Coordinates of C-alpha atoms in Angstrom, one line a residue:
Chain A
X1 CA 96.2 53.9 15.5
X2 CA 94.4 52.9 18.7
X3 CA 91.4 50.8 17.6
X4 CA 90.2 49.7 21.1
X5 CA 88.3 52.0 23.4
X6 CA 88.4 51.5 27.2
X7 CA 85.6 53.5 28.9
X8 CA 85.4 53.5 32.7
X9 CA 82.9 54.8 35.1
X10 CA 84.4 56.9 37.9
X11 CA 82.4 56.2 41.1
X12 CA 82.6 52.7 42.3
X13 CA 85.3 51.9 39.7
X14 CA 88.1 54.3 40.1
X15 CA 86.8 55.6 43.4
X16 CA 85.5 53.4 46.2
X17 CA 82.0 54.8 45.4
X18 CA 81.9 56.5 48.7
X19 CA 81.9 60.2 49.3
X20 CA 82.0 62.6 52.2
X21 CA 79.3 65.1 52.9
X22 CA 79.5 68.2 55.0
X23 CA 76.6 70.5 55.6
X24 CA 77.8 72.3 52.5
X25 CA 77.4 69.2 50.3
X26 CA 79.6 66.7 48.6
X27 CA 83.2 67.5 49.6
X28 CA 85.5 64.5 49.0
X29 CA 85.7 61.2 47.1
X30 CA 87.9 58.3 48.1
X31 CA 90.4 56.9 45.6
X32 CA 93.0 54.2 46.1
X33 CA 96.4 52.9 45.1
X34 CA 97.6 50.8 42.1
X35 CA 95.1 52.1 39.5
X36 CA 97.5 54.8 38.1
X37 CA 100.1 52.0 37.5
X38 CA 97.5 50.1 35.5
X39 CA 96.4 53.0 33.3
X40 CA 100.0 53.8 32.5
X41 CA 100.5 50.3 31.2
X42 CA 97.7 50.7 28.6
X43 CA 97.6 54.4 27.7
X44 CA 99.8 54.1 24.6
X45 CA 97.9 51.0 23.3
X46 CA 94.2 51.8 23.7
X47 CA 92.1 54.9 24.0
X48 CA 91.0 55.5 27.6
X49 CA 88.0 57.7 28.6
X50 CA 86.0 58.2 31.7
X51 CA 82.3 58.9 32.1
X52 CA 80.4 59.9 35.2
X53 CA 76.7 60.4 36.1
X54 CA 77.5 62.2 39.3
X55 CA 76.8 65.9 38.4
X56 CA 77.3 67.2 41.9
X57 CA 80.6 65.4 42.4
X58 CA 81.8 66.1 38.8
X59 CA 84.5 68.7 39.8
X60 CA 86.0 66.2 42.1
X61 CA 86.0 63.4 39.5
X62 CA 87.4 65.8 36.9
X63 CA 90.3 66.8 39.2
X64 CA 91.2 63.2 39.9
X65 CA 90.9 61.9 36.3
X66 CA 92.8 64.9 34.9
X67 CA 95.6 64.4 37.4
X68 CA 95.8 60.9 36.0
X69 CA 96.1 62.4 32.5
X70 CA 92.6 61.6 31.1
X71 CA 89.2 63.3 30.6
X72 CA 85.8 62.6 32.1
X73 CA 82.5 63.4 30.5
X74 CA 79.2 63.9 32.3
X75 CA 76.5 61.5 31.0
X76 CA 73.4 60.8 33.0
X77 CA 72.5 57.2 33.7
X78 CA 69.5 57.1 31.3
X79 CA 71.6 58.3 28.4
X80 CA 74.7 56.2 29.2
X81 CA 74.0 53.3 26.8
X82 CA 73.2 55.6 23.8
X83 CA 76.2 57.9 24.5
X84 CA 78.6 55.0 24.7
X85 CA 77.2 53.4 21.5
X86 CA 77.3 56.7 19.5
X87 CA 80.7 57.9 20.7
X88 CA 82.6 54.6 20.8
X89 CA 80.5 51.9 19.2
X90 CA 80.0 48.7 21.1
X91 CA 82.2 46.5 18.9
X92 CA 85.6 47.7 20.0
X93 CA 84.5 48.8 23.4
X94 CA 85.9 47.6 26.7
X95 CA 83.6 49.0 29.4
X96 CA 84.1 49.0 33.2
X97 CA 81.1 49.8 35.4
X98 CA 79.6 48.9 38.7
X99 CA 75.9 49.9 38.8
X100 CA 72.4 48.9 37.6
X101 CA 72.6 51.3 34.6
X102 CA 75.8 49.7 33.5
X103 CA 74.3 46.3 33.0
X104 CA 73.2 46.6 29.3
X105 CA 76.5 48.1 28.3
X106 CA 78.5 45.5 30.2
X107 CA 76.4 42.8 28.3
X108 CA 76.6 44.4 24.9
X109 CA 80.1 45.7 24.6
X110 CA 83.0 43.6 23.4
X111 CA 84.5 43.1 26.9
X112 CA 82.6 44.1 30.1
X113 CA 84.5 44.4 33.4
X114 CA 83.1 44.9 36.9
X115 CA 84.9 45.5 40.2
X116 CA 84.7 42.8 42.9
X117 CA 82.2 44.9 44.9
X118 CA 80.0 46.0 42.0
X119 CA 76.3 45.4 42.2
X120 CA 75.7 41.7 41.7
X121 CA 73.6 42.6 38.6
X122 CA 76.7 44.3 37.1
X123 CA 78.9 41.4 38.0
X124 CA 76.5 38.9 36.4
X125 CA 76.5 40.9 33.1
X126 CA 80.3 41.4 33.0
X127 CA 82.7 39.1 31.2
X128 CA 85.3 39.7 33.8
X129 CA 85.1 40.5 37.5
X130 CA 88.2 41.9 39.1
X131 CA 89.7 40.3 42.2
X132 CA 90.2 43.7 43.9
X133 CA 87.4 46.0 45.0
X134 CA 87.0 49.5 43.6
X135 CA 89.5 51.9 45.1
X136 CA 91.7 49.0 46.1
X137 CA 93.2 48.2 42.7
X138 CA 90.2 47.1 40.6
X139 CA 91.3 49.3 37.7
X140 CA 94.8 47.8 37.8
X141 CA 93.3 44.3 37.8
X142 CA 91.3 45.3 34.7
X143 CA 94.3 46.8 32.9
X144 CA 96.4 43.6 33.5
X145 CA 93.6 41.5 32.2
X146 CA 93.2 43.7 29.1
X147 CA 96.9 43.5 28.5
X148 CA 96.8 39.7 28.8
X149 CA 93.8 39.3 26.5
X150 CA 94.4 41.9 23.8
X151 CA 98.2 42.5 23.9
X152 CA 99.8 39.2 24.6
X153 CA 103.5 39.4 23.9
Chain B
X1 CA 47.5 58.3 45.9
X2 CA 50.5 56.8 47.7
X3 CA 49.2 54.6 50.4
X4 CA 52.5 53.1 51.5
X5 CA 55.0 55.0 53.6
X6 CA 58.7 54.2 53.5
X7 CA 60.6 55.7 56.4
X8 CA 64.4 55.4 56.6
X9 CA 66.9 56.2 59.3
X10 CA 69.9 58.2 57.9
X11 CA 73.0 57.1 59.9
X12 CA 73.9 53.5 59.3
X13 CA 71.2 53.1 56.6
X14 CA 71.9 55.8 54.0
X15 CA 75.3 56.6 55.5
X16 CA 77.8 54.1 56.6
X17 CA 77.1 55.2 60.1
X18 CA 80.6 56.6 60.4
X19 CA 81.5 60.3 60.7
X20 CA 84.6 62.4 60.8
X21 CA 85.4 64.5 63.8
X22 CA 87.9 67.4 63.9
X23 CA 88.6 69.4 67.0
X24 CA 85.7 71.6 65.9
X25 CA 83.2 68.6 66.1
X26 CA 81.4 66.5 63.6
X27 CA 82.4 67.5 60.1
X28 CA 81.6 64.8 57.6
X29 CA 79.5 61.7 57.1
X30 CA 80.2 59.0 54.6
X31 CA 77.6 58.1 52.0
X32 CA 77.8 55.6 49.1
X33 CA 76.8 54.7 45.6
X34 CA 73.6 53.0 44.2
X35 CA 71.1 54.3 46.8
X36 CA 70.0 57.3 44.8
X37 CA 69.1 54.8 41.9
X38 CA 66.9 52.8 44.3
X39 CA 65.0 55.8 45.7
X40 CA 64.4 57.0 42.1
X41 CA 62.7 53.7 41.3
X42 CA 60.2 54.1 44.1
X43 CA 59.6 57.8 44.6
X44 CA 56.5 58.0 42.4
X45 CA 55.0 54.9 43.9
X46 CA 55.3 55.3 47.7
X47 CA 55.9 58.2 50.1
X48 CA 59.5 58.3 51.2
X49 CA 60.7 60.1 54.4
X50 CA 63.9 60.1 56.5
X51 CA 64.3 60.5 60.2
X52 CA 67.4 61.0 62.3
X53 CA 68.3 61.1 66.0
X54 CA 71.7 62.7 65.3
X55 CA 71.1 66.3 66.4
X56 CA 74.7 67.4 66.0
X57 CA 75.0 65.9 62.5
X58 CA 71.6 67.0 61.3
X59 CA 72.8 69.7 59.0
X60 CA 74.9 67.1 57.2
X61 CA 72.1 64.6 57.0
X62 CA 69.7 67.3 55.8
X63 CA 72.0 68.4 53.0
X64 CA 72.5 64.8 51.7
X65 CA 68.8 63.9 52.0
X66 CA 67.7 67.2 50.3
X67 CA 70.2 66.6 47.5
X68 CA 68.4 63.3 46.9
X69 CA 65.0 65.2 46.8
X70 CA 63.6 64.2 50.2
X71 CA 63.2 65.6 53.7
X72 CA 64.6 64.5 57.0
X73 CA 63.0 65.1 60.5
X74 CA 64.9 65.1 63.8
X75 CA 63.3 62.6 66.2
X76 CA 65.3 61.5 69.3
X77 CA 65.7 57.8 69.8
X78 CA 63.3 57.6 72.8
X79 CA 60.4 59.2 70.8
X80 CA 61.0 57.4 67.6
X81 CA 58.4 54.7 68.0
X82 CA 55.7 57.1 69.0
X83 CA 56.6 59.6 66.3
X84 CA 56.5 57.0 63.5
X85 CA 53.2 55.5 64.8
X86 CA 51.5 58.9 65.0
X87 CA 52.8 60.3 61.7
X88 CA 52.6 57.3 59.5
X89 CA 50.8 54.5 61.4
X90 CA 52.4 51.1 61.6
X91 CA 50.0 49.4 59.2
X92 CA 51.2 50.8 55.9
X93 CA 54.7 51.4 57.1
X94 CA 57.9 50.1 55.6
X95 CA 60.7 51.0 58.0
X96 CA 64.5 50.7 57.5
X97 CA 66.7 51.0 60.6
X98 CA 69.9 49.7 62.0
X99 CA 70.1 50.4 65.8
X100 CA 68.8 49.2 69.1
X101 CA 66.1 51.8 69.2
X102 CA 64.8 50.7 65.8
X103 CA 64.0 47.1 67.1
X104 CA 60.4 47.7 68.2
X105 CA 59.5 49.6 65.0
X106 CA 61.1 47.0 62.8
X107 CA 59.0 44.4 64.6
X108 CA 55.7 46.2 64.6
X109 CA 55.7 47.9 61.2
X110 CA 54.3 46.1 58.1
X111 CA 57.7 45.5 56.6
X112 CA 61.0 46.0 58.6
X113 CA 64.3 46.2 56.7
X114 CA 67.8 46.2 58.2
X115 CA 71.1 46.7 56.4
X116 CA 73.6 43.7 56.4
X117 CA 75.7 45.4 59.0
X118 CA 72.9 46.6 61.3
X119 CA 73.1 45.7 65.0
X120 CA 72.2 42.0 65.3
X121 CA 69.2 43.0 67.4
X122 CA 67.9 45.0 64.5
X123 CA 68.6 42.3 62.0
X124 CA 66.7 39.8 64.1
X125 CA 63.7 42.1 64.3
X126 CA 63.6 42.9 60.6
X127 CA 61.6 41.0 58.0
X128 CA 64.3 41.6 55.5
X129 CA 68.1 42.0 55.8
X130 CA 69.8 43.5 52.8
X131 CA 72.7 41.8 51.1
X132 CA 74.7 45.1 51.0
X133 CA 76.0 47.1 53.9
X134 CA 74.9 50.6 54.7
X135 CA 76.6 53.1 52.4
X136 CA 77.4 50.3 50.0
X137 CA 73.9 49.9 48.4
X138 CA 71.7 48.7 51.3
X139 CA 69.0 51.3 50.4
X140 CA 69.0 50.1 46.7
X141 CA 68.7 46.5 47.9
X142 CA 65.7 47.6 50.1
X143 CA 64.1 49.5 47.2
X144 CA 64.4 46.5 44.8
X145 CA 62.9 44.2 47.4
X146 CA 60.0 46.7 48.0
X147 CA 59.4 46.9 44.3
X148 CA 59.3 43.1 44.0
X149 CA 57.0 42.6 47.0
X150 CA 54.6 45.5 46.6
X151 CA 54.7 46.4 42.9
X152 CA 55.2 43.2 41.0
X153 CA 54.6 43.8 37.3
Chain C
X1 CA 77.7 55.4 94.9
X2 CA 79.3 54.1 91.7
X3 CA 81.9 51.5 92.8
X4 CA 82.8 50.3 89.3
X5 CA 85.1 52.2 87.0
X6 CA 84.9 51.7 83.3
X7 CA 88.0 53.2 81.6
X8 CA 88.3 53.2 77.8
X9 CA 91.0 54.0 75.3
X10 CA 89.8 56.3 72.5
X11 CA 91.7 55.4 69.4
X12 CA 90.8 51.9 68.1
X13 CA 88.1 51.6 70.7
X14 CA 85.7 54.5 70.3
X15 CA 87.3 55.5 67.0
X16 CA 88.1 53.1 64.2
X17 CA 91.8 53.8 65.0
X18 CA 92.2 55.6 61.7
X19 CA 92.9 59.2 61.2
X20 CA 93.2 61.6 58.2
X21 CA 96.3 63.6 57.6
X22 CA 96.7 66.6 55.5
X23 CA 100.0 68.4 54.9
X24 CA 99.1 70.4 58.0
X25 CA 98.9 67.3 60.2
X26 CA 96.3 65.2 61.9
X27 CA 92.9 66.6 60.9
X28 CA 90.1 64.1 61.5
X29 CA 89.4 60.8 63.3
X30 CA 86.7 58.4 62.3
X31 CA 84.0 57.4 64.8
X32 CA 80.9 55.3 64.4
X33 CA 77.3 54.6 65.3
X34 CA 75.7 52.7 68.3
X35 CA 78.4 53.5 70.9
X36 CA 76.6 56.6 72.3
X37 CA 73.6 54.4 73.0
X38 CA 75.7 52.0 75.0
X39 CA 77.4 54.6 77.1
X40 CA 73.9 56.1 77.9
X41 CA 72.8 52.7 79.3
X42 CA 75.6 52.6 81.8
X43 CA 76.4 56.2 82.7
X44 CA 74.2 56.3 85.8
X45 CA 75.5 52.9 87.1
X46 CA 79.2 53.1 86.7
X47 CA 81.9 55.7 86.5
X48 CA 83.1 56.1 82.9
X49 CA 86.4 57.7 81.8
X50 CA 88.5 57.9 78.7
X51 CA 92.3 57.9 78.3
X52 CA 94.4 58.6 75.3
X53 CA 98.0 58.4 74.4
X54 CA 97.6 60.4 71.2
X55 CA 98.9 63.8 72.0
X56 CA 98.7 65.2 68.5
X57 CA 95.1 64.1 68.1
X58 CA 94.0 64.9 71.6
X59 CA 91.9 68.0 70.7
X60 CA 89.9 65.8 68.3
X61 CA 89.4 63.0 70.9
X62 CA 88.5 65.6 73.5
X63 CA 85.8 67.1 71.3
X64 CA 84.2 63.8 70.6
X65 CA 84.4 62.5 74.2
X66 CA 83.0 65.7 75.6
X67 CA 80.2 65.7 73.0
X68 CA 79.3 62.3 74.5
X69 CA 79.3 63.8 78.0
X70 CA 82.6 62.4 79.3
X71 CA 86.2 63.4 79.8
X72 CA 89.4 62.2 78.3
X73 CA 92.9 62.4 80.0
X74 CA 96.2 62.3 78.1
X75 CA 98.4 59.4 79.5
X76 CA 101.4 58.2 77.4
X77 CA 101.6 54.5 76.7
X78 CA 104.5 53.9 79.1
X79 CA 102.6 55.4 82.0
X80 CA 99.3 53.9 81.3
X81 CA 99.4 51.0 83.7
X82 CA 100.6 53.0 86.6
X83 CA 98.1 55.8 85.9
X84 CA 95.2 53.4 85.8
X85 CA 96.3 51.6 88.9
X86 CA 96.8 54.8 90.9
X87 CA 93.6 56.6 89.8
X88 CA 91.2 53.7 89.7
X89 CA 92.8 50.7 91.2
X90 CA 92.7 47.4 89.3
X91 CA 90.2 45.7 91.5
X92 CA 87.0 47.4 90.5
X93 CA 88.3 48.3 87.0
X94 CA 86.7 47.4 83.7
X95 CA 89.2 48.4 81.0
X96 CA 88.7 48.5 77.2
X97 CA 91.8 48.8 75.0
X98 CA 93.2 47.6 71.7
X99 CA 97.0 48.0 71.6
X100 CA 100.2 46.4 72.8
X101 CA 100.5 48.7 75.8
X102 CA 97.0 47.7 76.9
X103 CA 97.9 44.1 77.4
X104 CA 99.1 44.2 81.1
X105 CA 96.1 46.3 82.1
X106 CA 93.7 44.0 80.2
X107 CA 95.2 41.1 82.1
X108 CA 95.3 42.6 85.6
X109 CA 92.1 44.5 85.8
X110 CA 88.8 42.9 87.0
X111 CA 87.3 42.8 83.5
X112 CA 89.3 43.4 80.3
X113 CA 87.6 44.1 77.0
X114 CA 89.0 44.3 73.5
X115 CA 87.3 45.2 70.2
X116 CA 87.0 42.5 67.5
X117 CA 89.8 44.2 65.5
X118 CA 92.2 44.9 68.4
X119 CA 95.8 43.7 68.2
X120 CA 95.7 39.9 68.7
X121 CA 97.9 40.4 71.8
X122 CA 95.2 42.6 73.3
X123 CA 92.5 40.1 72.4
X124 CA 94.4 37.3 74.0
X125 CA 94.7 39.2 77.2
X126 CA 91.1 40.4 77.4
X127 CA 88.3 38.6 79.2
X128 CA 85.9 39.6 76.5
X129 CA 86.3 40.3 72.9
X130 CA 83.4 42.3 71.3
X131 CA 81.6 41.0 68.2
X132 CA 81.8 44.4 66.5
X133 CA 84.9 46.2 65.4
X134 CA 86.0 49.6 66.8
X135 CA 83.9 52.4 65.3
X136 CA 81.2 49.9 64.3
X137 CA 79.6 49.3 67.7
X138 CA 82.4 47.7 69.8
X139 CA 81.7 50.1 72.7
X140 CA 77.9 49.3 72.6
X141 CA 78.8 45.5 72.6
X142 CA 81.0 46.2 75.7
X143 CA 78.3 48.1 77.5
X144 CA 75.7 45.4 76.9
X145 CA 78.1 42.8 78.2
X146 CA 78.9 44.9 81.3
X147 CA 75.2 45.3 81.9
X148 CA 74.6 41.6 81.6
X149 CA 77.5 40.7 83.9
X150 CA 77.3 43.4 86.6
X151 CA 73.7 44.6 86.5
X152 CA 71.5 41.6 85.8
X153 CA 67.9 42.5 86.5
Chain D
X1 CA 126.4 51.1 64.5
X2 CA 123.2 50.3 62.8
X3 CA 124.1 47.8 60.0
X4 CA 120.5 47.0 58.9
X5 CA 118.4 49.3 56.8
X6 CA 114.6 49.2 57.0
X7 CA 113.1 51.0 54.0
X8 CA 109.3 51.4 53.8
X9 CA 107.0 52.7 51.1
X10 CA 104.4 55.1 52.5
X11 CA 101.1 54.6 50.5
X12 CA 99.6 51.2 51.1
X13 CA 102.1 50.3 53.8
X14 CA 102.0 53.1 56.4
X15 CA 98.8 54.5 55.0
X16 CA 95.8 52.5 53.9
X17 CA 96.7 53.4 50.3
X18 CA 93.5 55.5 50.0
X19 CA 93.3 59.2 49.7
X20 CA 90.6 61.8 49.6
X21 CA 90.2 64.1 46.7
X22 CA 88.3 67.4 46.6
X23 CA 87.9 69.5 43.5
X24 CA 91.2 71.1 44.5
X25 CA 93.1 67.8 44.4
X26 CA 94.6 65.3 46.9
X27 CA 93.7 66.5 50.4
X28 CA 94.0 63.7 52.9
X29 CA 95.6 60.3 53.4
X30 CA 94.3 57.7 55.9
X31 CA 96.7 56.3 58.5
X32 CA 96.1 54.0 61.3
X33 CA 96.9 52.8 64.8
X34 CA 99.7 50.6 66.2
X35 CA 102.4 51.4 63.6
X36 CA 104.0 54.2 65.7
X37 CA 104.5 51.6 68.5
X38 CA 106.3 49.3 66.2
X39 CA 108.7 51.9 64.8
X40 CA 109.6 52.9 68.3
X41 CA 110.6 49.3 69.1
X42 CA 113.2 49.3 66.3
X43 CA 114.4 52.9 65.9
X44 CA 117.5 52.5 68.1
X45 CA 118.5 49.1 66.5
X46 CA 118.2 49.7 62.8
X47 CA 118.2 52.6 60.4
X48 CA 114.6 53.4 59.2
X49 CA 113.7 55.3 56.1
X50 CA 110.7 55.9 54.0
X51 CA 110.3 56.4 50.2
X52 CA 107.3 57.5 48.2
X53 CA 106.4 57.7 44.5
X54 CA 103.4 59.9 45.2
X55 CA 104.6 63.4 44.1
X56 CA 101.2 65.0 44.5
X57 CA 100.7 63.6 48.0
X58 CA 104.2 64.1 49.1
X59 CA 103.6 67.0 51.5
X60 CA 101.0 64.8 53.3
X61 CA 103.4 61.8 53.5
X62 CA 106.2 64.1 54.7
X63 CA 104.1 65.5 57.5
X64 CA 103.0 62.1 58.7
X65 CA 106.5 60.5 58.5
X66 CA 108.1 63.5 60.1
X67 CA 105.6 63.4 63.0
X68 CA 106.7 59.9 63.5
X69 CA 110.4 61.1 63.7
X70 CA 111.6 59.8 60.3
X71 CA 112.2 61.2 56.8
X72 CA 110.6 60.4 53.4
X73 CA 112.3 60.7 50.0
X74 CA 110.5 61.0 46.7
X75 CA 111.6 58.3 44.3
X76 CA 109.5 57.6 41.2
X77 CA 108.5 54.0 40.6
X78 CA 110.8 53.4 37.7
X79 CA 113.9 54.5 39.7
X80 CA 113.0 52.8 42.9
X81 CA 115.1 49.6 42.5
X82 CA 118.2 51.6 41.5
X83 CA 117.7 54.1 44.2
X84 CA 117.4 51.5 46.9
X85 CA 120.3 49.5 45.6
X86 CA 122.6 52.6 45.5
X87 CA 121.6 54.2 48.8
X88 CA 121.2 51.1 51.0
X89 CA 122.5 48.1 49.1
X90 CA 120.3 45.0 48.8
X91 CA 122.4 42.9 51.2
X92 CA 121.4 44.5 54.5
X93 CA 118.1 45.7 53.4
X94 CA 114.7 45.0 54.9
X95 CA 112.1 46.4 52.5
X96 CA 108.4 46.8 52.9
X97 CA 106.2 47.5 49.9
X98 CA 102.8 46.8 48.4
X99 CA 102.8 47.5 44.7
X100 CA 103.8 46.1 41.3
X101 CA 107.0 48.2 41.2
X102 CA 108.1 46.8 44.6
X103 CA 108.2 43.2 43.3
X104 CA 111.9 43.1 42.2
X105 CA 113.1 44.8 45.4
X106 CA 111.0 42.5 47.6
X107 CA 112.6 39.6 45.8
X108 CA 116.2 40.8 45.8
X109 CA 116.6 42.4 49.2
X110 CA 117.6 40.4 52.3
X111 CA 114.1 40.4 53.8
X112 CA 111.0 41.6 51.9
X113 CA 107.8 42.3 53.7
X114 CA 104.3 43.0 52.2
X115 CA 101.1 44.0 54.0
X116 CA 98.2 41.5 54.1
X117 CA 96.3 43.6 51.4
X118 CA 99.3 44.3 49.1
X119 CA 99.0 43.4 45.4
X120 CA 99.2 39.6 45.1
X121 CA 102.3 40.0 43.0
X122 CA 104.0 41.8 45.9
X123 CA 102.8 39.2 48.4
X124 CA 104.2 36.4 46.3
X125 CA 107.6 38.2 46.1
X126 CA 107.8 38.9 49.8
X127 CA 109.5 36.7 52.4
X128 CA 106.9 37.7 55.0
X129 CA 103.3 38.9 54.6
X130 CA 101.8 40.6 57.7
X131 CA 98.6 39.5 59.3
X132 CA 97.3 43.0 59.4
X133 CA 96.3 45.2 56.5
X134 CA 98.1 48.5 55.7
X135 CA 96.8 51.3 58.0
X136 CA 95.6 48.6 60.5
X137 CA 98.9 47.6 62.0
X138 CA 100.9 46.1 59.1
X139 CA 104.0 48.1 60.1
X140 CA 103.7 47.0 63.7
X141 CA 103.4 43.4 62.5
X142 CA 106.5 43.9 60.4
X143 CA 108.5 45.5 63.3
X144 CA 107.6 42.6 65.6
X145 CA 108.8 40.1 63.0
X146 CA 112.0 42.0 62.4
X147 CA 112.7 42.0 66.1
X148 CA 112.0 38.3 66.4
X149 CA 114.3 37.4 63.4
X150 CA 117.1 39.9 63.8
X151 CA 117.2 40.8 67.5
X152 CA 116.1 37.7 69.5
X153 CA 116.9 38.1 73.1

């Protein structure tokens, strides 16, 4: 049984946080290398879920996260804390986020992780800041740290 | 009544300043995370408007700014100072810009803000330079600073 | 009469040098802010031309350069030196380039300019290296320097 | 006869490693300048091949590599070492890679090269780390170093 939950934000964690707009709206998000390798390392050991507050870009996030073999749930910023607490509990929760609204979760969960280029408020609240930026391997960094801390051989 | 006006340039302030060209012309602009959160913090307290001198890319800028709940007006670089002075006055104006043509406005308005990666001429003229680059949270930095200076609790 | 020629490479000088590929081939190039302002400053004082060795991406470069009001000529890397010498002469030539093949021109022209992120070989051969990277204002930096050196008030 | 094999990974070596997703999936990869110049320098002296573990993005990688005049073979990460050993041998192999799965090959081949922004594990295992990042000339750096070491005049 997987007793640990690893919940990740999508934008600014798995993606670089940046997106391309045409005159028709949000069209593309930018993702990077290495992160798929990290998630593979952990997927049989812990439960991995993604959340996103980006309604407009949700179909893009869904496509990417599903291609990686996981699911993403839309939760608006204001409801994020409550959603995470109710669905996963804070006690066995590893949370990775980059924004202002992630600060209370990063502080209250059992292990909070922020990418190198997260908001400084998020970095200050996290228990671990990755060496890599989002979209440049931050999620792999996080997975390697989780493995080291929670699954030492 | 909102007595303060916050006027922002789009390219190089809300966007990274970069754009993608195909053989059909300007197709995409690159925007980033965090800035929507900042504008939400201020929108009930001050009047927020966007201007842009990019005629060719205006439909893209319009789409993005409207998705954020604001409007953008086309004003060419040469007319920018006069336009801002006439429509908002310089006295209660917070202005955020990044280019050569923004220098006189940044200097003469009540509070001039430049992103970390603005032209050095703009940074020198601004009263505040954000820690983040454009398209990486510069507008959120600006909004947090405005809140601290003009709306301390 | 304009006696000075300013010849610029496109990729890695006006563009960031990077391009987007789909399974159909080269689709987009990335350009940036500020450079249009610089070219406007000089266009009535010197003759400005662009060259490019990127055959596959030429329609994209053409569209961008033409939107700026100039022309671009395809010249392969091997013929670049000879082409520039024959069409402009080296004596009254200001040249801006970023690659290995630009080195001899940068060295032999009257004023060679390289962007901050040009190949180190090009930077070493240039008489002036811009503070900004390509696609982040390198061409504006170059234009301001040209104005200062050749058209002091 | 070409006795040396130069095998390169595509993502994070020739490309920046980043890719653009729409709601339809992986659409674009980002490549950069200079690398084509480097491959031209070596193509008559050594045998050059590309491999990629990115199944979904393979048509994009194929298009780019074929436009450069080479071929790319799909090999999943787990089989990479064995594939390279069987098809090229490790003795006359120059290998350029950036990821976790490249570490054993980088260590065991005759000359291992990693881009400046490769995973630190790959950089530690490589005999040479390029000054440039992937998609910003890392492959040209590698080619110049190979020329210097293996084909001094």
